[in-house]
Tab-separated table of C-alpha atoms in Angstrom:
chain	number	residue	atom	x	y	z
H	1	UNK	CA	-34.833	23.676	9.149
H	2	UNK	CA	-32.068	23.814	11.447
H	3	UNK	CA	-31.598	22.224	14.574
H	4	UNK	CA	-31.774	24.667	17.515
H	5	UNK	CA	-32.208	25.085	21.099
H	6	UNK	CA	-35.851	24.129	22.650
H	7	UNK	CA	-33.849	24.599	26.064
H	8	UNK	CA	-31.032	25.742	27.523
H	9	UNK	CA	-30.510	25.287	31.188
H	10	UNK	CA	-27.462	26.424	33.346
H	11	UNK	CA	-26.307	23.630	36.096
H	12	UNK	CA	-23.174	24.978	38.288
H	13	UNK	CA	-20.414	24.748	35.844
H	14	UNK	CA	-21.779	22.659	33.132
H	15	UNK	CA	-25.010	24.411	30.423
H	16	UNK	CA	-27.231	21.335	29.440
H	17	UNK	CA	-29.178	22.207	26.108
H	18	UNK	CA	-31.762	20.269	25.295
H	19	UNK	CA	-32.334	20.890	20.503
H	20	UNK	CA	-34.804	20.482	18.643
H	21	UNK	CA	-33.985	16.925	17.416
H	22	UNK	CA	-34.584	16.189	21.445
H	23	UNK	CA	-31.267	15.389	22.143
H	24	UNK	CA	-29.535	16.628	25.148
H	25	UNK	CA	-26.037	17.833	25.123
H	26	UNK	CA	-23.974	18.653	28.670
H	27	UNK	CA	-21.078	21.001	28.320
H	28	UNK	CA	-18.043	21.807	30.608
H	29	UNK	CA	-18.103	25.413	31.118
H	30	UNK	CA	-14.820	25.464	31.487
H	31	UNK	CA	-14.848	23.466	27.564
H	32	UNK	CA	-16.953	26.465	26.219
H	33	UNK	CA	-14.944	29.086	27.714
H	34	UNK	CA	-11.811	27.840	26.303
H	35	UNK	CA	-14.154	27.732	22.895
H	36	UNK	CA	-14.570	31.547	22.701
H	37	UNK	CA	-13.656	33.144	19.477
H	38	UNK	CA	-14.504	36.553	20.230
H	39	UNK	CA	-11.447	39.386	19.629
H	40	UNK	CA	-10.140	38.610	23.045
H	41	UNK	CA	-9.587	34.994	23.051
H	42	UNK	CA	-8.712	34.723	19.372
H	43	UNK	CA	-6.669	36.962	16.954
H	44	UNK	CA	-8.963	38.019	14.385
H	45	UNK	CA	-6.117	38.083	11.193
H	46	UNK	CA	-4.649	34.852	11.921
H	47	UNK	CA	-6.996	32.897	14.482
H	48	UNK	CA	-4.332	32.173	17.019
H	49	UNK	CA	-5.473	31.411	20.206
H	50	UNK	CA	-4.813	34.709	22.435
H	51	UNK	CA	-6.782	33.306	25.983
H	52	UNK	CA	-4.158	31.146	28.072
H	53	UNK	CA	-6.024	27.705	29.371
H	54	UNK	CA	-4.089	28.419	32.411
H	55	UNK	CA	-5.913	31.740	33.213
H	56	UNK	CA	-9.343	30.287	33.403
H	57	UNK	CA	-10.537	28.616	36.207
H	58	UNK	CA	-11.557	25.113	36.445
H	59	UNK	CA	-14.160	25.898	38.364
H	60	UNK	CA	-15.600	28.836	35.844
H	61	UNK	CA	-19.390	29.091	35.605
H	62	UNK	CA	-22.077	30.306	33.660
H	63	UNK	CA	-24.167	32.835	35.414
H	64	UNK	CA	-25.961	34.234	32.469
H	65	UNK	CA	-26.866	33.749	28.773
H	66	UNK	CA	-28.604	35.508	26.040
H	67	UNK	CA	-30.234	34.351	22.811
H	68	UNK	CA	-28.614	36.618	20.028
H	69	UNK	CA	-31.450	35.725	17.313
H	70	UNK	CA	-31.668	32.231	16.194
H	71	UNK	CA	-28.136	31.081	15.494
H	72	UNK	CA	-26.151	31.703	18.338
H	73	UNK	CA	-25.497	32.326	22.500
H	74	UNK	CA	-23.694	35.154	24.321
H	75	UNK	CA	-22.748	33.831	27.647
H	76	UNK	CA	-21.740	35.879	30.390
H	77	UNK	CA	-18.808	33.968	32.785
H	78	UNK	CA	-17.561	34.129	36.955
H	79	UNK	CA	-14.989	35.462	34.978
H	80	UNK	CA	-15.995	38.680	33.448
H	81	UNK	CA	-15.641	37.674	30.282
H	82	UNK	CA	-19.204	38.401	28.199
H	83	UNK	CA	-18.111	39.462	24.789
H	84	UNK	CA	-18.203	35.643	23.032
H	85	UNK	CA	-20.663	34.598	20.873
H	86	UNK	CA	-21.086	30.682	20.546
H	87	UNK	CA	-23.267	29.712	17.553
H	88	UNK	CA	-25.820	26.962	17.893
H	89	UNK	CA	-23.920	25.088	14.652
H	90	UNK	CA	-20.707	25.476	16.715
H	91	UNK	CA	-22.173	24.187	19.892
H	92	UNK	CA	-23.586	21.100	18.265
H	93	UNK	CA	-20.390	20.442	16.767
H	94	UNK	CA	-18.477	20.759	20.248
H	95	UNK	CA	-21.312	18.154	21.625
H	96	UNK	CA	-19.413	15.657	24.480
H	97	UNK	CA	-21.955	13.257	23.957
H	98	UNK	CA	-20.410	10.693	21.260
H	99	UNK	CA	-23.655	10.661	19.199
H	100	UNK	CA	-23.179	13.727	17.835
C-alpha cells in the first residue's frame, strides 16, 4: 500500500501533512509553489521551467486544497494560481525533514 495523507493541515504559509507511516512533513508554501508542474509553470514538450521565482511572493499562502482521488493535491494560492496538481509521491519526495 502506499503511503498517503491521514492529514493535511494548512498553517499561514507553510501545509503540515501528517502520512500514513505517521510522519509529519512541514512545507514552505512558497517551496511548493515554485514545485508546480502544471502547463503554466512548466513547458509541457521540454519541461523548462516557465514560472519566474521572482514573481511569487515570499509570503504566498495556501488558502485552499482539494484531494484529487488518492494520489495527489490541487492547491489553490494568495496568488491565483489553482491549476497545479502535486502528487502525494512527489510531495514525499520534496519532504524538508531530512528523514525522508
Amino acid at each position: 500500500m502506499a503511503i498517503e495523507p491521514k492529514n493535511i493541515e494548512i498553517r499561514n504559509s507553510d501545509i503540515a501533512i501528517e502520512w500514513s507511516d505517521s510522519h509529519i512533513g512541514v512545507f514552505s508554501g512558497r517551496t511548493l509553489r515554485l514545485n508546480c508542474h502544471c502547463a503554466s509553470c512548466v513547458e509541457e514538450w521540454t519541461g523548462r521551467k516557465l514560472l519566474d521565482p521572482v514573481n511569487v511572493p515570499s509570503d504566498i499562502e495556501a488558502l485552499d486544497y482539494i484531494r484529487i482521488g488518492r494520489y495527489a493535491i490541487q492547491i489553490l494560492w494568495s496568488d491565483g494560481h489553482e491549476t497545479g496538481i502535486y502528487p502525494f509521491e512527489m510531495l514525499r519526495e520534496l519532504c524538508p525533514c531530512g528523514e525522508c
